mmCIF file of C-alpha atoms and ligand atoms in Angstrom:
data_model
loop_
_atom_site.group_PDB
_atom_site.id
_atom_site.type_symbol
_atom_site.label_atom_id
_atom_site.label_comp_id
_atom_site.label_asym_id
_atom_site.label_seq_id
_atom_site.Cartn_x
_atom_site.Cartn_y
_atom_site.Cartn_z
ATOM 1 C CA UNK X 9 -0.330 -0.206 0.104
ATOM 2 C CA UNK X 10 1.105 3.843 -0.586
ATOM 3 C CA UNK X 11 0.941 6.599 1.417
ATOM 4 C CA UNK X 12 -0.122 9.706 -1.175
ATOM 5 C CA UNK X 13 1.262 13.397 -0.224
ATOM 6 C CA UNK X 14 0.954 16.139 -2.433
ATOM 7 C CA UNK X 15 3.429 15.216 -5.371
ATOM 8 C CA UNK X 16 4.494 12.290 -3.409
ATOM 9 C CA UNK X 17 4.070 8.645 -2.990
ATOM 10 C CA UNK X 18 5.087 6.199 -0.538
ATOM 11 C CA UNK X 19 5.555 2.783 -0.119
ATOM 12 C CA UNK X 20 6.166 1.897 3.459
ATOM 13 C CA UNK X 21 9.295 -0.026 3.827
ATOM 14 C CA UNK X 22 8.959 -2.740 6.362
ATOM 15 C CA UNK X 23 13.084 -3.347 6.465
ATOM 16 C CA UNK X 24 13.061 0.491 8.238
ATOM 17 C CA UNK X 25 10.544 -0.190 10.441
ATOM 18 C CA UNK X 26 8.254 2.283 8.949
ATOM 19 C CA UNK X 27 5.251 2.482 10.897
ATOM 20 C CA UNK X 28 3.924 6.817 10.241
ATOM 21 C CA UNK X 29 2.147 8.716 12.979
ATOM 22 C CA UNK X 30 -1.077 9.355 11.502
ATOM 23 C CA UNK X 31 -3.005 10.552 14.844
ATOM 24 C CA UNK X 32 -3.289 14.363 15.242
ATOM 25 C CA UNK X 33 -4.042 14.005 18.777
ATOM 26 C CA UNK X 34 -1.128 11.779 19.568
ATOM 27 C CA UNK X 35 0.798 13.664 17.944
ATOM 28 C CA UNK X 36 -0.136 16.867 19.646
ATOM 29 C CA UNK X 37 0.208 14.467 23.444
ATOM 30 C CA UNK X 38 3.890 13.733 22.013
ATOM 31 C CA UNK X 39 5.095 17.154 21.736
ATOM 32 C CA UNK X 40 3.010 18.844 25.222
ATOM 33 C CA UNK X 41 4.839 15.792 27.073
ATOM 34 C CA UNK X 42 8.333 17.041 26.149
ATOM 35 C CA UNK X 43 8.159 20.656 27.325
ATOM 36 C CA UNK X 44 10.162 21.976 24.794
ATOM 37 C CA UNK X 45 12.043 25.025 24.453
ATOM 38 C CA UNK X 46 12.910 27.190 21.534
ATOM 39 C CA UNK X 47 16.782 26.779 22.689
ATOM 40 C CA UNK X 48 16.774 22.869 23.014
ATOM 41 C CA UNK X 49 19.015 21.103 21.137
ATOM 42 C CA UNK X 50 16.649 18.223 19.312
ATOM 43 C CA UNK X 51 17.500 15.598 17.452
ATOM 44 C CA UNK X 52 14.911 13.711 16.030
ATOM 45 C CA UNK X 53 15.600 10.140 15.093
ATOM 46 C CA UNK X 54 13.889 8.395 11.988
ATOM 47 C CA UNK X 55 11.557 11.722 10.688
ATOM 48 C CA UNK X 56 9.778 9.983 7.960
ATOM 49 C CA UNK X 57 7.400 11.550 6.452
ATOM 50 C CA UNK X 58 7.536 14.289 8.917
ATOM 51 C CA UNK X 59 4.925 14.021 11.163
ATOM 52 C CA UNK X 60 7.143 15.011 14.502
ATOM 53 C CA UNK X 61 9.267 16.874 12.444
ATOM 54 C CA UNK X 62 6.740 19.837 11.822
ATOM 55 C CA UNK X 63 5.857 20.551 15.579
ATOM 56 C CA UNK X 64 9.217 19.840 16.242
ATOM 57 C CA UNK X 65 10.594 22.919 13.761
ATOM 58 C CA UNK X 66 7.978 25.001 15.461
ATOM 59 C CA UNK X 67 9.286 24.830 18.436
ATOM 60 C CA UNK X 68 12.857 25.376 18.006
ATOM 61 C CA UNK X 69 15.313 27.301 16.835
ATOM 62 C CA UNK X 70 16.915 24.444 15.565
ATOM 63 C CA UNK X 71 16.083 20.655 14.380
ATOM 64 C CA UNK X 72 18.777 17.753 13.582
ATOM 65 C CA UNK X 73 17.734 14.525 12.025
ATOM 66 C CA UNK X 74 18.469 11.501 11.064
ATOM 67 C CA UNK X 75 16.996 9.268 8.266
ATOM 68 C CA UNK X 76 18.418 6.168 6.727
ATOM 69 C CA UNK X 77 15.983 6.041 3.739
ATOM 70 C CA UNK X 78 16.960 8.072 1.195
ATOM 71 C CA UNK X 79 13.945 8.708 -0.615
ATOM 72 C CA UNK X 80 12.341 10.034 2.636
ATOM 73 C CA UNK X 81 15.139 12.224 3.433
ATOM 74 C CA UNK X 82 14.223 14.130 -0.034
ATOM 75 C CA UNK X 83 11.017 14.558 0.390
ATOM 76 C CA UNK X 84 12.103 15.975 3.929
ATOM 77 C CA UNK X 85 14.049 18.801 2.241
ATOM 78 C CA UNK X 86 11.687 19.495 -0.473
ATOM 79 C CA UNK X 87 8.764 19.635 2.390
ATOM 80 C CA UNK X 88 10.620 21.865 4.695
ATOM 81 C CA UNK X 89 12.796 23.400 2.765
ATOM 82 C CA UNK X 90 13.481 25.100 6.002
ATOM 83 C CA UNK X 91 17.162 27.164 7.134
ATOM 84 C CA UNK X 92 16.247 25.386 10.717
ATOM 85 C CA UNK X 93 16.640 21.898 9.754
ATOM 86 C CA UNK X 94 19.125 20.016 8.968
ATOM 87 C CA UNK X 95 18.730 16.474 7.742
ATOM 88 C CA UNK X 96 21.397 13.363 8.037
ATOM 89 C CA UNK X 97 20.786 10.751 5.460
ATOM 90 C CA UNK X 98 22.163 8.083 7.327
ATOM 91 C CA UNK X 99 21.948 5.250 9.507
ATOM 92 C CA UNK X 100 21.379 6.666 13.207
ATOM 93 C CA UNK X 101 23.025 3.072 14.564
ATOM 94 C CA UNK X 102 26.258 4.693 13.113
ATOM 95 C CA UNK X 103 25.784 8.528 14.238
ATOM 96 C CA UNK X 104 28.641 9.716 16.268
ATOM 97 C CA UNK X 105 27.049 11.827 18.599
ATOM 98 C CA UNK X 106 30.536 12.972 20.230
ATOM 99 C CA UNK X 107 32.254 13.954 16.861
ATOM 100 C CA UNK X 108 29.084 15.906 15.776
ATOM 101 C CA UNK X 109 29.316 17.562 19.011
ATOM 102 C CA UNK X 110 32.908 18.753 18.380
ATOM 103 C CA UNK X 111 31.497 20.037 14.839
ATOM 104 C CA UNK X 112 29.117 22.092 17.020
ATOM 105 C CA UNK X 113 30.400 22.908 20.140
ATOM 106 C CA UNK X 114 27.506 23.496 22.677
ATOM 107 C CA UNK X 115 27.358 23.896 26.570
ATOM 108 C CA UNK X 116 23.778 22.638 26.010
ATOM 109 C CA UNK X 117 22.955 18.774 25.768
ATOM 110 C CA UNK X 118 21.248 17.142 22.983
ATOM 111 C CA UNK X 119 17.215 16.031 23.653
ATOM 112 C CA UNK X 120 16.553 12.934 21.239
ATOM 113 C CA UNK X 121 13.247 12.094 19.865
ATOM 114 C CA UNK X 122 11.669 9.578 17.870
ATOM 115 C CA UNK X 123 9.158 7.061 16.721
ATOM 116 C CA UNK X 124 11.567 4.518 16.260
ATOM 117 C CA UNK X 125 11.611 1.709 14.026
ATOM 118 C CA UNK X 126 10.568 -0.896 16.147
ATOM 119 C CA UNK X 127 13.041 -3.596 14.708
ATOM 120 C CA UNK X 128 16.305 -1.465 15.763
ATOM 121 C CA UNK X 129 14.694 0.183 18.845
ATOM 122 C CA UNK X 130 16.955 -1.486 21.407
ATOM 123 C CA UNK X 131 20.420 -1.379 19.711
ATOM 124 C CA UNK X 132 19.602 2.237 18.879
ATOM 125 C CA UNK X 133 18.780 3.533 22.412
ATOM 126 C CA UNK X 134 22.131 1.620 23.726
ATOM 127 C CA UNK X 135 23.882 3.151 20.829
ATOM 128 C CA UNK X 136 22.956 6.526 22.428
ATOM 129 C CA UNK X 137 23.732 5.967 25.581
ATOM 130 C CA UNK X 138 27.517 5.437 24.703
ATOM 131 C CA UNK X 139 27.236 9.238 24.561
ATOM 132 C CA UNK X 140 25.039 9.273 27.477
ATOM 133 C CA UNK X 141 26.995 12.469 29.456
ATOM 134 C CA UNK X 142 26.011 14.437 26.084
ATOM 135 C CA UNK X 143 22.285 13.745 26.282
ATOM 136 C CA UNK X 144 19.793 15.568 28.612
ATOM 137 C CA UNK X 145 16.581 13.122 27.934
ATOM 138 C CA UNK X 146 15.538 10.698 25.152
ATOM 139 C CA UNK X 147 11.718 10.555 24.328
ATOM 140 C CA UNK X 148 10.864 7.445 22.364
ATOM 141 C CA UNK X 149 7.721 5.368 20.766
ATOM 142 C CA UNK X 150 8.724 1.885 21.349
ATOM 143 C CA UNK X 151 6.764 -1.354 21.705
ATOM 144 C CA UNK X 152 4.780 -1.634 24.814
ATOM 145 C CA UNK X 153 6.526 -5.144 25.890
ATOM 146 C CA UNK X 154 10.145 -3.695 25.027
ATOM 147 C CA UNK X 155 8.901 -0.732 27.921
ATOM 148 C CA UNK X 156 7.705 -2.900 30.173
ATOM 149 C CA UNK X 157 10.965 -4.464 30.280
ATOM 150 C CA UNK X 158 12.852 -1.678 30.389
ATOM 151 C CA UNK X 159 10.945 -0.513 33.660
ATOM 152 C CA UNK X 160 10.343 -3.384 35.739
ATOM 153 C CA UNK X 161 11.569 -4.113 38.762
ATOM 154 C CA UNK X 162 12.912 -7.386 40.735
ATOM 155 C CA UNK X 163 10.139 -10.121 41.420
ATOM 156 C CA UNK X 164 8.020 -8.865 38.442
ATOM 157 C CA UNK X 165 7.657 -11.242 35.492
ATOM 158 C CA UNK X 166 9.317 -8.714 32.607
ATOM 159 C CA UNK X 167 11.872 -8.261 34.924
ATOM 160 C CA UNK X 168 15.346 -9.292 32.862
ATOM 161 C CA UNK X 169 18.409 -8.160 31.127
ATOM 162 C CA UNK X 170 17.016 -5.286 29.245
ATOM 163 C CA UNK X 171 15.229 -3.557 32.782
ATOM 164 C CA UNK X 172 18.780 -3.986 34.617
ATOM 165 C CA UNK X 173 21.058 -2.997 31.303
ATOM 166 C CA UNK X 174 18.205 0.397 30.691
ATOM 167 C CA UNK X 175 18.018 0.623 34.565
ATOM 168 C CA UNK X 176 21.922 0.888 35.168
ATOM 169 C CA UNK X 177 22.045 3.653 32.323
ATOM 170 C CA UNK X 178 19.053 5.778 32.650
ATOM 171 C CA UNK X 179 15.770 6.370 34.735
ATOM 172 C CA UNK X 180 13.049 4.638 32.994
ATOM 173 C CA UNK X 181 9.830 6.836 32.691
ATOM 174 C CA UNK X 182 6.561 5.171 30.499
ATOM 175 C CA UNK X 183 4.479 8.189 29.498
ATOM 176 C CA UNK X 184 1.134 6.763 28.143
ATOM 177 C CA UNK X 185 0.188 3.558 25.831
ATOM 178 C CA UNK X 186 -0.382 4.312 22.109
ATOM 179 C CA UNK X 187 -2.980 2.410 19.978
ATOM 180 C CA UNK X 188 -1.909 1.133 16.607
ATOM 181 C CA UNK X 189 -4.437 2.614 15.140
ATOM 182 C CA UNK X 190 -2.492 5.394 15.570
ATOM 183 C CA UNK X 191 0.069 4.334 13.261
ATOM 184 C CA UNK X 192 -0.207 3.636 9.149
ATOM 185 C CA UNK X 193 0.559 0.858 8.145
ATOM 186 C CA UNK X 194 -0.893 -0.519 11.703
ATOM 187 C CA UNK X 195 1.769 -2.436 13.647
ATOM 188 C CA UNK X 196 0.602 -5.470 15.168
ATOM 189 C CA UNK X 197 1.801 -4.372 18.515
ATOM 190 C CA UNK X 198 0.761 -1.799 21.472
ATOM 191 C CA UNK X 199 3.786 1.219 21.745
ATOM 192 C CA UNK X 200 4.432 3.256 24.799
ATOM 193 C CA UNK X 201 5.623 6.799 24.615
ATOM 194 C CA UNK X 202 8.439 6.940 27.191
ATOM 195 C CA UNK X 203 10.958 8.779 28.694
ATOM 196 C CA UNK X 204 14.678 8.001 29.295
ATOM 197 C CA UNK X 205 17.192 9.890 31.613
ATOM 198 C CA UNK X 206 20.708 9.077 31.261
ATOM 199 C CA UNK X 207 21.946 9.034 34.901
ATOM 200 C CA UNK X 208 24.647 12.042 34.716
ATOM 201 C CA UNK X 209 26.561 9.812 37.787
ATOM 202 C CA UNK X 210 26.142 6.132 38.303
ATOM 203 C CA UNK X 211 25.947 5.946 41.923
ATOM 204 C CA UNK X 212 27.334 1.973 41.915
ATOM 205 C CA UNK X 213 29.552 1.578 38.913
ATOM 206 C CA UNK X 214 30.717 -1.516 37.679
ATOM 207 C CA UNK X 215 34.463 -1.443 36.827
ATOM 208 C CA UNK X 216 34.123 -4.080 34.031
ATOM 209 C CA UNK X 217 30.738 -3.072 31.722
ATOM 210 C CA UNK X 218 30.860 -6.197 29.474
ATOM 211 C CA UNK X 219 31.557 -8.302 32.359
ATOM 212 C CA UNK X 220 28.511 -6.756 33.769
ATOM 213 C CA UNK X 221 26.521 -7.888 30.289
ATOM 214 C CA UNK X 222 27.811 -11.374 29.807
ATOM 215 C CA UNK X 223 27.109 -11.953 34.210
ATOM 216 C CA UNK X 224 23.498 -10.431 33.314
ATOM 217 C CA UNK X 225 23.288 -12.850 30.099
ATOM 218 C CA UNK X 226 24.272 -15.798 31.320
ATOM 219 C CA UNK X 227 22.557 -15.508 34.235
ATOM 220 C CA UNK X 228 19.049 -14.843 32.733
ATOM 221 C CA UNK X 229 19.335 -17.312 29.839
ATOM 222 C CA UNK X 230 18.143 -19.744 32.998
ATOM 223 C CA UNK X 231 16.155 -17.984 34.760
ATOM 224 C CA UNK X 232 14.206 -20.753 36.223
ATOM 225 C CA UNK X 233 17.570 -22.034 38.012
ATOM 226 C CA UNK X 234 18.862 -20.974 41.289
ATOM 227 C CA UNK X 235 21.704 -18.291 40.996
ATOM 228 C CA UNK X 236 24.125 -20.970 42.681
ATOM 229 C CA UNK X 237 23.517 -22.970 39.414
ATOM 230 C CA UNK X 238 22.677 -20.311 36.469
ATOM 231 C CA UNK X 239 26.276 -18.713 37.808
ATOM 232 C CA UNK X 240 28.478 -22.189 38.843
ATOM 233 C CA UNK X 241 31.074 -21.119 36.109
ATOM 234 C CA UNK X 242 31.905 -18.224 37.968
ATOM 235 C CA UNK X 243 31.007 -18.206 41.541
ATOM 236 C CA UNK X 244 31.151 -20.524 44.368
ATOM 237 C CA UNK X 245 28.885 -21.097 47.294
ATOM 238 C CA UNK X 246 31.766 -19.519 49.092
ATOM 239 C CA UNK X 247 32.017 -16.582 47.181
ATOM 240 C CA UNK X 248 27.958 -16.380 48.041
ATOM 241 C CA UNK X 249 28.995 -16.238 51.491
ATOM 242 C CA UNK X 250 31.573 -13.435 50.742
ATOM 243 C CA UNK X 251 29.399 -11.777 49.245
ATOM 244 C CA UNK X 252 26.301 -11.552 51.683
ATOM 245 C CA UNK X 253 23.772 -13.136 48.495
ATOM 246 C CA UNK X 254 21.039 -16.198 48.831
ATOM 247 C CA UNK X 255 22.519 -18.228 46.247
ATOM 248 C CA UNK X 256 19.043 -20.243 46.204
ATOM 249 C CA UNK X 257 17.587 -16.919 44.724
ATOM 250 C CA UNK X 258 16.020 -16.913 41.409
ATOM 251 C CA UNK X 259 17.891 -14.383 38.972
ATOM 252 C CA UNK X 260 14.366 -12.417 38.847
ATOM 253 C CA UNK X 261 14.650 -11.563 42.418
ATOM 254 C CA UNK X 262 18.329 -10.027 42.298
ATOM 255 C CA UNK X 263 18.331 -6.380 42.520
ATOM 256 C CA UNK X 264 20.680 -4.290 40.109
ATOM 257 C CA UNK X 265 23.031 -3.592 42.715
ATOM 258 C CA UNK X 266 23.367 -7.316 43.577
ATOM 259 C CA UNK X 267 24.220 -7.897 39.963
ATOM 260 C CA UNK X 268 27.076 -5.029 39.627
ATOM 261 C CA UNK X 269 28.202 -6.428 42.872
ATOM 262 C CA UNK X 270 29.031 -9.758 41.676
ATOM 263 C CA UNK X 271 30.503 -8.677 38.429
ATOM 264 C CA UNK X 272 32.715 -6.248 40.240
ATOM 265 C CA UNK X 273 33.674 -9.385 42.717
ATOM 266 C CA UNK X 274 34.815 -11.533 39.497
ATOM 267 C CA UNK X 275 36.420 -8.680 38.015
ATOM 268 C CA UNK X 276 38.992 -8.097 41.011
ATOM 269 C CA UNK X 277 39.737 -11.393 41.563
ATOM 270 C CA UNK X 278 40.623 -11.755 37.755
ATOM 271 C CA UNK X 279 42.909 -8.977 38.228
ATOM 272 C CA UNK X 280 44.084 -9.498 41.500
ATOM 273 C CA UNK X 281 48.004 -10.407 41.533
ATOM 274 C CA UNK X 282 46.975 -13.479 43.509
ATOM 275 C CA UNK X 283 44.458 -14.835 41.694
ATOM 276 C CA UNK X 284 42.025 -17.137 44.236
ATOM 277 C CA UNK X 285 39.982 -19.053 41.309
ATOM 278 C CA UNK X 286 37.362 -20.688 42.882
ATOM 279 C CA UNK X 287 37.007 -24.845 42.660
HETATM 280 N N1 LIG T 326 8.961 9.727 12.794
HETATM 281 C C1 LIG T 326 8.131 8.935 11.689
HETATM 282 C C2 LIG T 326 6.374 9.218 12.079
HETATM 283 O O1 LIG T 326 6.426 9.218 13.240
HETATM 284 O O2 LIG T 326 5.248 9.297 11.913
HETATM 285 C C3 LIG T 326 8.507 7.646 10.789
HETATM 286 C C4 LIG T 326 8.717 6.833 12.324
HETATM 287 S S1 LIG T 326 8.824 5.183 11.520
HETATM 288 C C5 LIG T 326 8.408 3.729 13.113
HETATM 289 C C6 LIG T 326 10.960 4.883 11.579
HETATM 290 C C7 LIG T 326 11.295 5.880 10.952
HETATM 291 O O3 LIG T 326 12.573 5.707 11.321
HETATM 292 C C8 LIG T 326 11.360 5.602 9.162
HETATM 293 O O4 LIG T 326 11.318 6.762 8.668
HETATM 294 C C9 LIG T 326 12.505 5.132 9.171
HETATM 295 O O5 LIG T 326 12.911 5.146 7.589
HETATM 296 C C10 LIG T 326 13.749 5.316 10.078
HETATM 297 N N2 LIG T 326 14.815 4.816 9.876
HETATM 298 C C11 LIG T 326 14.612 2.854 10.113
HETATM 299 N N3 LIG T 326 15.921 2.476 10.354
HETATM 300 C C12 LIG T 326 16.840 3.660 10.709
HETATM 301 C C13 LIG T 326 18.188 4.176 10.861
HETATM 302 N N4 LIG T 326 18.992 2.970 10.834
HETATM 303 N N5 LIG T 326 18.623 5.106 11.224
HETATM 304 C C14 LIG T 326 17.775 6.380 10.746
HETATM 305 N N6 LIG T 326 16.874 6.216 10.514
HETATM 306 C C15 LIG T 326 16.110 5.013 10.169
#
């Protein structure tokens, strides 16, 4: 099916996760929840046909957008031809916020906004979190289940790796649920509009982020097992006593801080000059 706009017709591309917002009430609700100031330094990820681009352009002095689809980037350029708009026709997963910031130095942090392509929404979020010190906040439309997993607390059924990795980096504030009828074509899933605020300082940081990711992955790959069984390759019974963590718990019962303590313990042991390997 094609979308007709004055002298422009576009067939939504599944591979780019193109589900365009078409409900003016939802668009207005999104904009009102972002509380924009005209001096804000906004980047829109995946502007598509410009449903959010237009009200964003009306609200800020300058807007940068990143769009992978060449046809849509051209369409945006022709539709808005505004000196206030800079279009980056590229893959947002490769967008280097740090070098962009160096080219356009400003004391202001970025505000990222987007109705993200669902097929790559989680990698996109983690890509931008690599630049968290440059980001004030992110407002994204995501699949409802993904936001539920991001925001879940221990003991909740949705609590898992995504909750831990997301909450380690930022505060997650789900704002409202959006019915799939607000999009064209209609996605199979419901959506949630969410605010993510990167922590400016992480109160209890891990000393090894890659190991932290590996430990949480190992633990939740076997979420029905006890911690003792799931983390057997890494921790002995004695280690659990030292850490003061109950080895009979399931991974879903463990708060983030304990996953960080486990990671830092293992990391410390592997870097000790006298290595205390567990047997
Ligand atoms: N913002 C528009 C709206 O709300 O109607 C479009 C949203 S649509 C869900 C996702 C948009 O992201 C599409 O325009 C798609 O072409 C674009 N996109 C997909 N993958 C991308 C990527 N890797 N980098 C930048 N844009 C991408």
